[in-house]
Coordinates of C-alpha atoms in Angstrom, one line a residue:
Chain A
X263 CA 112.1 161.5 63.3
X264 CA 114.8 159.0 62.3
X265 CA 117.4 158.3 65.0
X266 CA 121.1 158.3 64.1
X267 CA 121.5 154.6 64.9
X268 CA 118.5 153.5 62.9
X269 CA 119.9 155.4 59.9
X270 CA 123.3 153.6 60.2
X271 CA 121.5 150.3 60.5
X272 CA 119.6 151.1 57.3
X273 CA 122.8 151.9 55.5
X274 CA 124.4 148.7 56.7
X275 CA 121.4 146.6 55.6
X276 CA 121.5 148.3 52.2
X277 CA 125.2 147.4 51.8
X278 CA 124.4 143.8 52.7
X279 CA 121.6 143.5 50.2
X280 CA 123.7 145.1 47.5
X281 CA 126.5 142.8 48.2
X282 CA 124.2 139.8 47.8
X283 CA 122.8 141.1 44.6
X284 CA 126.2 141.9 43.1
X285 CA 127.7 138.6 44.1
X286 CA 124.6 136.9 42.7
X287 CA 125.3 138.5 39.4
X288 CA 129.0 137.6 39.6
X289 CA 128.4 134.0 40.3
X290 CA 125.7 133.8 37.7
X291 CA 128.3 135.1 35.3
X292 CA 130.8 132.5 36.4
X293 CA 128.3 129.6 36.1
X294 CA 127.3 130.1 32.5
X295 CA 129.5 128.7 29.8
X296 CA 131.1 132.0 28.9
X297 CA 134.7 133.0 29.1
X298 CA 135.0 136.6 30.2
X299 CA 137.6 138.7 28.5
X300 CA 137.4 142.2 29.8
X301 CA 141.0 142.9 28.6
X302 CA 139.8 142.6 25.0
X303 CA 137.7 145.7 25.5
X304 CA 140.5 148.1 26.1
X305 CA 141.6 148.6 22.5
X306 CA 138.0 149.6 21.6
X307 CA 138.0 152.3 24.2
X308 CA 141.6 153.6 24.1
X309 CA 143.9 152.0 21.5
X310 CA 147.6 152.0 22.5
X311 CA 148.8 149.6 19.8
X312 CA 151.1 151.0 17.2
X313 CA 149.3 152.0 14.0
X314 CA 150.2 150.7 10.6
X315 CA 150.9 153.1 7.8
X316 CA 150.0 151.5 4.5
X317 CA 151.0 152.2 0.9
X318 CA 148.3 153.8 -1.2
X319 CA 149.7 152.7 -4.5
X320 CA 152.1 150.1 -6.0
X321 CA 155.6 151.5 -6.3
X322 CA 159.1 151.6 -4.9
X323 CA 160.1 152.6 -1.4
X324 CA 162.7 155.4 -1.2
X325 CA 164.4 156.3 2.1
X326 CA 166.5 159.5 1.8
X327 CA 169.5 160.4 4.1
X328 CA 167.3 162.4 6.4
X329 CA 165.2 159.3 7.0
X330 CA 162.2 160.5 5.1
X331 CA 160.2 157.7 3.6
X332 CA 158.4 158.0 0.3
X333 CA 156.8 155.6 -2.2
X334 CA 157.5 156.4 -5.9
X335 CA 154.5 155.0 -7.7
X336 CA 154.8 152.9 -10.8
X337 CA 152.6 155.1 -12.9
X338 CA 153.1 158.8 -13.0
X339 CA 151.3 160.0 -9.7
X340 CA 152.9 162.1 -7.0
X341 CA 154.9 160.1 -4.5
X342 CA 153.3 159.1 -1.2
X343 CA 155.3 161.0 1.5
X344 CA 155.4 159.6 5.1
X345 CA 156.7 162.3 7.4
X346 CA 155.9 161.0 10.8
X347 CA 156.6 157.4 11.9
X348 CA 158.3 155.6 14.6
X349 CA 159.6 152.4 13.0
X350 CA 160.3 151.7 9.4
X351 CA 159.0 148.4 7.9
X352 CA 160.0 149.0 4.2
X353 CA 163.6 149.4 3.3
X354 CA 165.1 151.6 0.6
X355 CA 164.4 150.2 -2.8
X356 CA 161.8 147.7 -1.7
X357 CA 159.1 146.8 -4.2
X358 CA 155.8 148.0 -2.6
X359 CA 152.2 146.9 -3.4
X360 CA 149.1 148.8 -2.5
X361 CA 148.1 148.0 1.1
X362 CA 151.5 146.9 2.3
X363 CA 152.6 148.2 5.7
X364 CA 155.5 150.5 5.1
X365 CA 155.9 152.0 8.6
X366 CA 154.4 152.1 12.1
X367 CA 153.6 154.9 14.4
X368 CA 153.3 154.6 18.2
X369 CA 150.9 156.4 20.4
X370 CA 147.3 156.1 21.3
X371 CA 144.0 157.1 19.9
X372 CA 140.3 156.7 20.9
X373 CA 138.7 153.4 20.1
X374 CA 135.2 153.2 18.6
X375 CA 133.4 153.0 22.0
X376 CA 135.1 156.3 23.2
X377 CA 134.2 157.9 19.8
X378 CA 130.7 156.6 20.1
X379 CA 130.4 158.1 23.6
X380 CA 131.6 161.4 22.3
X381 CA 128.9 161.3 19.5
X382 CA 126.3 160.5 22.1
X383 CA 127.4 163.4 24.3
X384 CA 127.5 165.8 21.4
X385 CA 124.1 164.8 19.9
X386 CA 122.5 164.9 23.3
X387 CA 123.9 168.3 24.2
X388 CA 123.0 170.0 21.0
X389 CA 119.5 168.4 21.1
X390 CA 119.1 169.5 24.7
X391 CA 119.7 173.1 23.8
X392 CA 117.2 173.1 20.9
X393 CA 114.7 171.1 23.0
X394 CA 114.8 173.7 25.7
X395 CA 114.4 176.5 23.1
X396 CA 111.4 174.7 21.5
X397 CA 110.0 173.7 24.9
X398 CA 110.0 177.2 26.3
X399 CA 108.6 178.7 23.1
X400 CA 105.7 176.2 22.9
X401 CA 105.2 176.2 26.7
X402 CA 104.7 180.0 26.6
X403 CA 102.4 179.5 23.6
X404 CA 100.3 177.0 25.6
X405 CA 99.5 179.7 28.2
X406 CA 99.3 182.6 25.8
X407 CA 96.1 184.6 25.5
X408 CA 95.7 184.1 21.7
X409 CA 93.7 181.0 20.9
X410 CA 95.7 180.5 17.7
X411 CA 98.9 180.1 19.7
X412 CA 97.3 177.7 22.2
X413 CA 95.9 175.6 19.4
X414 CA 99.3 175.5 17.5
X415 CA 101.2 174.5 20.7
X416 CA 98.6 171.9 21.6
X417 CA 98.8 170.3 18.1
X418 CA 102.6 170.2 18.4
X419 CA 102.6 168.6 21.8
X420 CA 99.9 166.0 21.0
X421 CA 101.3 165.0 17.6
X422 CA 104.8 164.5 18.9
X423 CA 103.8 162.9 22.2
X424 CA 101.4 160.6 20.4
X425 CA 103.9 159.0 17.9
X426 CA 107.0 156.9 18.7
X427 CA 110.4 158.5 18.6
X428 CA 111.7 155.7 16.3
X429 CA 109.0 156.5 13.7
X430 CA 109.8 160.3 14.0
X431 CA 113.5 159.6 13.4
X432 CA 112.6 157.7 10.2
X433 CA 110.3 160.5 9.1
X434 CA 112.7 163.2 9.8
X435 CA 115.6 161.4 8.1
X436 CA 113.9 160.0 5.1
X437 CA 111.2 162.7 4.4
X438 CA 112.3 166.0 6.0
X439 CA 115.9 165.1 5.4
X440 CA 115.3 164.5 1.7
X441 CA 113.2 167.7 1.3
X442 CA 115.8 169.9 3.1
X443 CA 118.9 167.9 2.2
X444 CA 119.9 167.2 5.8
X445 CA 122.8 165.0 6.7
X446 CA 122.1 162.2 9.2
X447 CA 123.6 164.0 12.2
X448 CA 121.4 167.0 11.7
X449 CA 118.4 164.8 11.1
X450 CA 119.1 163.0 14.4
X451 CA 119.5 166.2 16.3
X452 CA 116.3 167.6 14.7
X453 CA 114.2 164.5 15.6
X454 CA 115.5 164.3 19.2
X455 CA 115.0 168.1 19.8
X456 CA 111.5 168.1 18.4
X457 CA 110.6 165.0 20.4
X458 CA 112.0 166.2 23.7
X459 CA 110.8 169.8 23.0
X460 CA 107.2 168.6 23.3
X461 CA 107.7 167.1 26.7
X462 CA 109.7 170.2 27.8
X463 CA 106.8 172.4 26.6
X464 CA 104.4 170.5 28.9
X465 CA 106.8 170.8 31.8
X466 CA 107.2 174.5 31.2
X467 CA 103.4 175.0 30.9
X468 CA 102.9 173.2 34.2
X469 CA 105.7 175.3 35.8
X470 CA 104.1 178.5 34.7
X471 CA 100.7 177.5 35.8
X472 CA 102.0 176.4 39.2
X473 CA 103.0 180.1 39.9
X474 CA 100.0 181.6 41.7
X475 CA 97.8 184.0 39.7
X476 CA 98.5 186.7 42.3
X477 CA 102.1 186.9 41.1
X478 CA 101.0 187.9 37.6
X479 CA 98.5 190.4 39.1
X480 CA 101.1 191.9 41.4
X481 CA 103.5 192.3 38.5
X482 CA 100.9 193.8 36.1
X483 CA 99.5 196.2 38.8
X484 CA 103.1 197.6 39.1
X485 CA 102.8 198.6 35.4
X486 CA 104.8 195.7 33.9
X487 CA 103.5 194.5 30.6
X488 CA 102.8 190.8 30.0
X489 CA 106.3 190.1 28.6
X490 CA 108.1 191.8 31.5
X491 CA 105.9 190.1 34.0
X492 CA 106.7 186.7 32.4
X493 CA 110.4 187.4 32.1
X494 CA 111.1 188.9 35.5
X495 CA 108.4 187.4 37.8
X496 CA 106.8 184.3 36.5
X497 CA 109.6 182.5 34.6
X498 CA 112.3 182.7 37.3
X499 CA 109.9 181.0 39.7
X500 CA 108.6 178.5 37.1
X501 CA 112.1 177.5 36.1
X502 CA 113.1 176.7 39.6
X503 CA 110.0 174.4 39.9
X504 CA 110.6 172.7 36.6
X505 CA 114.2 171.7 37.3
X506 CA 113.4 168.3 38.8
X507 CA 111.1 167.1 36.0
X508 CA 113.4 168.7 33.4
X509 CA 116.3 166.7 34.8
X510 CA 114.3 163.5 34.2
X511 CA 113.5 164.6 30.7
X512 CA 117.1 165.4 29.9
X513 CA 118.1 162.0 31.1
X514 CA 115.5 160.5 28.9
X515 CA 116.9 162.5 26.0
X516 CA 120.4 161.0 26.5
X517 CA 118.9 157.5 26.6
X518 CA 116.7 158.1 23.7
X519 CA 119.7 159.3 21.7
X520 CA 120.6 155.6 21.4
X521 CA 117.7 155.3 18.8
X522 CA 119.5 157.5 16.3
X523 CA 121.7 154.5 15.6
X524 CA 119.0 153.3 13.2
X525 CA 119.9 156.1 10.8
X526 CA 123.5 155.0 10.9
X527 CA 124.9 157.6 13.3
X528 CA 127.7 155.8 15.2
X529 CA 126.7 156.8 18.7
X530 CA 127.6 154.8 21.8
X531 CA 124.9 152.1 21.1
X532 CA 125.9 151.6 17.5
X533 CA 129.6 151.5 18.4
X534 CA 128.8 148.9 21.0
X535 CA 127.0 146.8 18.3
X536 CA 130.0 147.1 16.0
X537 CA 132.5 146.3 18.7
X538 CA 130.5 143.2 19.7
X539 CA 130.9 141.8 16.2
X540 CA 134.6 142.5 16.2
X541 CA 135.6 141.5 19.7
X542 CA 133.3 138.5 20.4
X543 CA 132.7 139.8 23.9
X544 CA 129.1 140.9 23.9
X545 CA 128.5 140.7 27.6
X546 CA 131.5 142.9 28.5
X547 CA 130.6 145.4 25.7
X548 CA 127.0 145.9 26.8
X549 CA 127.9 146.2 30.4
X550 CA 130.5 148.8 29.5
X551 CA 128.0 150.7 27.3
X552 CA 125.5 150.7 30.1
X553 CA 128.0 152.0 32.6
X554 CA 129.0 154.8 30.2
X555 CA 125.4 155.9 29.8
X556 CA 125.0 155.8 33.5
X557 CA 128.1 158.1 33.9
X558 CA 126.7 160.6 31.4
X559 CA 123.2 160.7 32.9
X560 CA 124.6 160.7 36.4
X561 CA 126.8 163.6 35.7
X562 CA 123.9 165.6 34.2
X563 CA 121.7 164.8 37.2
X564 CA 124.4 166.0 39.6
X565 CA 124.8 169.2 37.6
X566 CA 121.1 169.9 37.9
X567 CA 121.0 169.2 41.6
X568 CA 123.8 171.7 42.1
X569 CA 121.7 174.3 40.1
X570 CA 118.6 173.5 42.2
X571 CA 120.6 174.0 45.4
X572 CA 121.8 177.3 44.2
X573 CA 118.3 178.5 43.2
X574 CA 116.8 177.4 46.5
X575 CA 118.4 180.3 48.5
X576 CA 115.1 182.1 48.5
X577 CA 113.2 179.2 50.0
Chain B
X262 CA 83.8 214.1 25.1
X263 CA 80.8 214.5 27.4
X264 CA 81.7 214.0 31.0
X265 CA 78.8 212.1 32.6
X266 CA 80.0 212.5 36.1
X267 CA 78.7 215.4 38.1
X268 CA 81.5 217.5 39.6
X269 CA 81.0 218.1 43.2
X270 CA 84.2 220.0 44.1
X271 CA 86.2 222.5 42.1
X272 CA 89.0 220.0 41.7
X273 CA 88.2 217.1 39.3
X274 CA 88.0 213.8 41.0
X275 CA 91.0 211.5 40.7
X276 CA 88.8 208.4 40.3
X277 CA 85.4 208.7 38.6
X278 CA 83.5 205.5 38.3
X279 CA 80.2 205.8 36.6
X280 CA 77.5 203.2 36.5
X281 CA 80.0 200.3 36.5
X282 CA 78.5 196.9 35.7
X283 CA 80.3 193.6 35.8
X284 CA 78.9 190.4 34.7
X285 CA 81.1 187.4 35.0
X286 CA 81.1 184.8 32.1
X287 CA 79.2 182.4 34.4
X288 CA 76.4 184.9 34.6
X289 CA 77.1 186.3 38.1
X290 CA 76.2 190.0 38.2
X291 CA 78.9 191.2 40.5
X292 CA 78.6 194.9 40.1
X293 CA 75.3 196.7 39.6
X294 CA 75.5 200.4 38.5
X295 CA 78.3 201.3 41.0
X296 CA 79.3 204.9 40.8
X297 CA 81.9 206.5 43.1
X298 CA 84.1 209.5 42.9
X299 CA 87.4 209.8 44.9
X300 CA 89.0 213.2 45.3
X301 CA 92.7 213.7 45.5
X302 CA 94.0 213.0 49.0
X303 CA 90.9 211.3 50.0
X304 CA 90.7 208.0 51.9
X305 CA 87.7 206.0 50.9
X306 CA 87.0 202.8 52.8
X307 CA 84.7 200.2 51.3
X308 CA 83.0 197.7 53.6
X309 CA 80.5 195.0 53.1
X310 CA 79.9 191.3 53.4
X311 CA 82.0 188.8 51.4
X312 CA 80.6 188.4 47.9
X313 CA 79.3 191.9 47.9
X314 CA 81.5 192.9 45.0
X315 CA 83.8 195.2 46.9
X316 CA 87.0 193.5 45.9
X317 CA 85.8 193.2 42.3
X318 CA 85.0 196.9 42.2
X319 CA 88.5 197.7 43.6
X320 CA 90.1 195.5 41.0
X321 CA 88.2 197.2 38.2
X322 CA 89.9 200.5 39.2
X323 CA 93.2 199.2 37.8
X324 CA 91.6 196.9 35.3
X325 CA 92.7 193.7 36.8
X326 CA 89.0 193.1 36.3
X327 CA 87.4 194.3 33.1
X328 CA 84.0 195.8 33.2
X329 CA 80.9 195.0 31.2
X330 CA 79.5 198.5 31.0
X331 CA 79.9 201.9 32.5
X332 CA 83.0 204.2 32.6
X333 CA 86.0 204.6 34.9
X334 CA 88.1 207.7 34.6
X335 CA 91.4 207.9 36.4
X336 CA 92.9 211.3 36.4
X337 CA 90.7 212.1 33.4
X338 CA 92.0 209.0 31.5
X339 CA 89.2 206.6 30.4
X340 CA 90.3 203.1 31.4
X341 CA 87.7 201.5 29.2
X342 CA 88.9 203.2 26.1
X343 CA 90.7 200.7 23.8
X344 CA 93.4 203.2 23.0
X345 CA 94.4 203.7 26.7
X346 CA 97.7 202.2 27.5
X347 CA 96.7 200.2 30.6
X348 CA 100.3 199.6 31.7
X349 CA 100.8 203.4 31.9
X350 CA 97.7 203.7 34.0
X351 CA 98.8 200.9 36.3
X352 CA 102.1 202.6 37.0
X353 CA 100.0 205.3 38.7
X354 CA 97.7 203.0 40.6
X355 CA 99.4 201.0 43.3
X356 CA 97.7 197.9 44.6
X357 CA 98.2 196.0 47.8
X358 CA 96.8 192.5 48.0
X359 CA 95.3 190.4 50.7
X360 CA 97.9 187.6 50.1
X361 CA 100.8 190.1 49.8
X362 CA 101.9 188.6 46.5
X363 CA 105.6 189.4 47.1
X364 CA 108.0 188.0 44.5
X365 CA 109.4 185.0 46.4
X366 CA 112.6 184.9 44.3
X367 CA 113.6 188.4 45.3
X368 CA 114.7 189.9 48.6
X369 CA 112.6 192.6 50.2
X370 CA 114.9 195.2 48.5
X371 CA 114.7 193.3 45.2
X372 CA 110.9 193.3 45.4
X373 CA 110.8 197.1 45.8
X374 CA 113.5 197.7 43.1
X375 CA 112.2 195.5 40.4
X376 CA 109.4 197.6 38.9
X377 CA 111.2 201.0 39.0
X378 CA 114.1 199.4 37.2
X379 CA 112.1 197.5 34.6
X380 CA 109.2 199.9 34.0
X381 CA 110.5 203.3 34.9
X382 CA 114.0 202.4 33.6
X383 CA 115.7 203.7 36.7
X384 CA 119.3 202.8 37.2
X385 CA 120.2 200.3 39.9
X386 CA 121.6 202.9 42.3
X387 CA 118.6 205.1 41.8
X388 CA 116.2 202.3 42.4
X389 CA 118.2 201.1 45.4
X390 CA 118.1 204.6 47.0
X391 CA 114.3 204.9 46.6
X392 CA 113.8 201.3 47.8
X393 CA 116.0 201.8 50.9
X394 CA 114.2 205.0 51.8
X395 CA 110.8 203.4 51.4
X396 CA 111.7 200.3 53.4
X397 CA 113.0 202.6 56.1
X398 CA 109.7 204.4 56.1
X399 CA 107.7 201.2 56.6
X400 CA 110.2 200.3 59.4
X401 CA 112.0 197.5 57.7
X402 CA 115.5 198.9 57.5
X403 CA 117.0 195.8 59.0
X404 CA 115.1 193.3 56.8
X405 CA 116.0 194.5 53.4
X406 CA 118.1 191.5 52.4
X407 CA 115.6 189.0 53.6
X408 CA 113.6 186.8 51.2
X409 CA 109.8 186.9 51.7
X410 CA 109.7 183.5 53.3
X411 CA 111.9 184.8 56.1
X412 CA 109.5 187.7 56.9
X413 CA 106.4 187.6 59.0
X414 CA 103.0 188.4 57.4
X415 CA 103.0 191.9 58.7
X416 CA 106.5 192.6 57.4
X417 CA 105.6 191.1 54.0
X418 CA 102.6 193.4 53.7
X419 CA 104.7 196.4 54.6
X420 CA 107.2 195.4 51.9
X421 CA 104.3 195.1 49.5
X422 CA 103.2 198.7 50.4
X423 CA 106.7 199.9 49.9
X424 CA 106.8 198.1 46.5
X425 CA 103.7 199.9 45.4
X426 CA 105.0 203.3 46.7
X427 CA 108.2 202.8 44.7
X428 CA 106.2 203.5 41.5
X429 CA 105.1 206.9 43.0
X430 CA 101.4 206.2 42.4
X431 CA 98.7 208.7 42.5
X432 CA 96.3 206.3 44.1
X433 CA 96.8 203.2 46.3
X434 CA 94.3 200.5 46.3
X435 CA 94.2 198.1 49.3
X436 CA 92.4 194.8 48.9
X437 CA 91.7 193.5 52.4
X438 CA 95.4 194.2 53.4
X439 CA 95.1 192.8 56.9
X440 CA 92.7 189.9 56.4
X441 CA 95.5 187.3 56.0
X442 CA 97.4 188.5 59.0
X443 CA 97.7 187.2 62.6
X444 CA 95.9 189.6 64.9
X445 CA 99.1 190.9 66.5
X446 CA 100.4 192.0 63.1
X447 CA 97.3 194.0 62.0
X448 CA 98.4 197.0 63.9
X449 CA 101.8 197.5 62.3
X450 CA 100.2 197.4 58.8
X451 CA 97.4 199.8 59.8
X452 CA 99.9 202.2 61.3
X453 CA 101.8 202.4 57.9
X454 CA 98.5 203.0 56.2
X455 CA 97.5 205.7 58.6
X456 CA 100.8 207.4 58.1
X457 CA 100.3 207.3 54.4
X458 CA 96.8 208.8 54.8
X459 CA 98.2 211.6 56.9
X460 CA 100.7 212.4 54.2
X461 CA 97.9 212.9 51.8
X462 CA 98.0 209.7 49.7
X463 CA 94.8 209.0 47.9
X464 CA 93.6 205.6 49.1
X465 CA 90.7 203.2 48.4
X466 CA 90.6 200.5 51.0
X467 CA 88.5 197.4 51.2
X468 CA 88.7 196.2 54.7
X469 CA 86.9 194.7 57.7
X470 CA 88.7 197.0 60.1
X471 CA 85.9 199.2 61.4
X472 CA 88.3 201.0 63.7
X473 CA 90.5 202.1 60.8
X474 CA 87.4 203.2 58.8
X475 CA 86.2 205.3 61.7
X476 CA 89.6 206.8 62.4
X477 CA 91.1 207.4 59.0
X478 CA 88.4 207.4 56.3
X479 CA 87.1 210.6 54.8
X480 CA 84.2 208.6 53.5
X481 CA 82.9 205.1 54.1
X482 CA 81.0 203.1 51.5
X483 CA 78.8 200.1 52.1
X484 CA 78.3 197.6 49.4
X485 CA 76.0 194.6 49.3
X486 CA 75.1 192.2 46.5
X487 CA 77.0 194.2 43.9
X488 CA 75.2 197.5 44.8
X489 CA 76.7 200.5 46.4
X490 CA 74.1 200.9 49.3
X491 CA 75.4 203.8 51.3
X492 CA 78.2 206.4 51.0
X493 CA 78.7 208.7 54.1
X494 CA 81.3 210.4 56.2
X495 CA 82.4 208.1 59.1
X496 CA 80.4 209.8 61.8
X497 CA 77.2 209.7 59.9
X498 CA 78.0 206.2 58.5
X499 CA 78.4 204.5 61.9
X500 CA 75.3 206.2 63.2
X501 CA 73.2 205.5 60.2
X502 CA 70.0 203.5 60.8
X503 CA 70.0 202.0 57.3
X504 CA 68.5 198.6 57.8
X505 CA 70.9 196.7 55.5
X506 CA 73.9 198.4 57.1
X507 CA 72.5 197.7 60.6
X508 CA 72.1 194.0 59.7
X509 CA 75.7 193.8 58.5
X510 CA 77.2 195.8 61.4
X511 CA 75.2 193.6 63.8
X512 CA 77.0 190.6 62.3
X513 CA 80.6 191.9 62.5
X514 CA 80.7 194.1 65.5

């Protein structure tokens, strides 16, 4: 048994080691010939600068008495109406060329990193749902009585586990996507779900097989059929046991979602790459991206721990 | 349909096993021409050394174990017939296991309620009523909300018996119900079983409890090496001078 004092000593020692590590990283950052500009990052996360409203054609600016701005084009089109703005740049009667700033609007909007984060969360969440569906289906097929089912599930698992995700994304996007006319987001979700589904299938199979054979016998000898026994007796126990490995797999899914940037989905990683070329602050950007991934995976892992705790009442 | 089993009483036997053979895929010949009739309300105790096939035979009676040849009729229904709905048969044959096999994710009450609700499509209040009555009957009125891990072995086995009874079976099969129990808990389970026997439940019991056999059984069966060696009333059985039985009893008593 661990004593109270030795536990506190351990915590203290841990803090000291972490402090040394962090300050090491900090001083290393100071020592290199790199000027840190964390403040440059903000506009790429949340942009509070006023936005320019630009003219879409050449023409003449008209400001009526109510303060509404419109641009009368030189050649016959409908006028460009600007209903909402905060400051006027063009004055009544000004000659306007396409691309000129005619007004500004205040407020804030999400920068590319925040938008990339949202895409990552969205693609991971949708893929997770499909991965679980595929995984449970193929996991059940792996333990089914019919040899056909077992062979099919085995083939799926082996083929998907045996090939790199990057290659699968390319195949899904360029081949399957062409055949079924899928957009890049759908292709990305499909590739990620199919990939993760294979691992979930193995986890589900292991979970089912970890439930003792006596449980199935007890359920069947009470008159339940195979499906009922699976649904009410085996799976509830299996799911509880598969939660820890499933959490790991879901975290992998979130991280693997960074690979979909190769088919031009602007997820967190691709947004990071784009922001680096715009902000000239690569170190800050990649640290930020890493922390954001950590927040998402950490949140998920916390959620599953809560679920585990709730399911452990019968232990 | 020709009935191959000779009728001994006026009432047809509830279980009619005729020349049952079981060969496992690994070639082990576990049951050799085992025939046994069980009358309604009868308690049949099967004893024998481990590996004698007594558990295997018991498990063929609700088809947890398939048979290689022979016939088993349960209340005139042929279990080996492909058209028999085995789930329907199993509703009427309760089984109590050596390892209890309670559902660990359900409370004692939940364990007893599950099958009546899912299989017999009872409503929740109906199932709860039956379950409460049964758990009362096995003396666990104060343990209904407990999960199996919070129950002693003896209590778990009594819940398992209540769970089987909830399906209102015609026969109860007991597969060494007290073998996994600490000695001080054997009594409480045997008491429940004796109570059931008194109430006229048809029971087939595989056990090593000679006292139970002597006291409760209508017939005692001795199996060895896959064969049914001897089938007698308890008085005659325990005074039999059959050499193989003598050798076995010499080892256990």
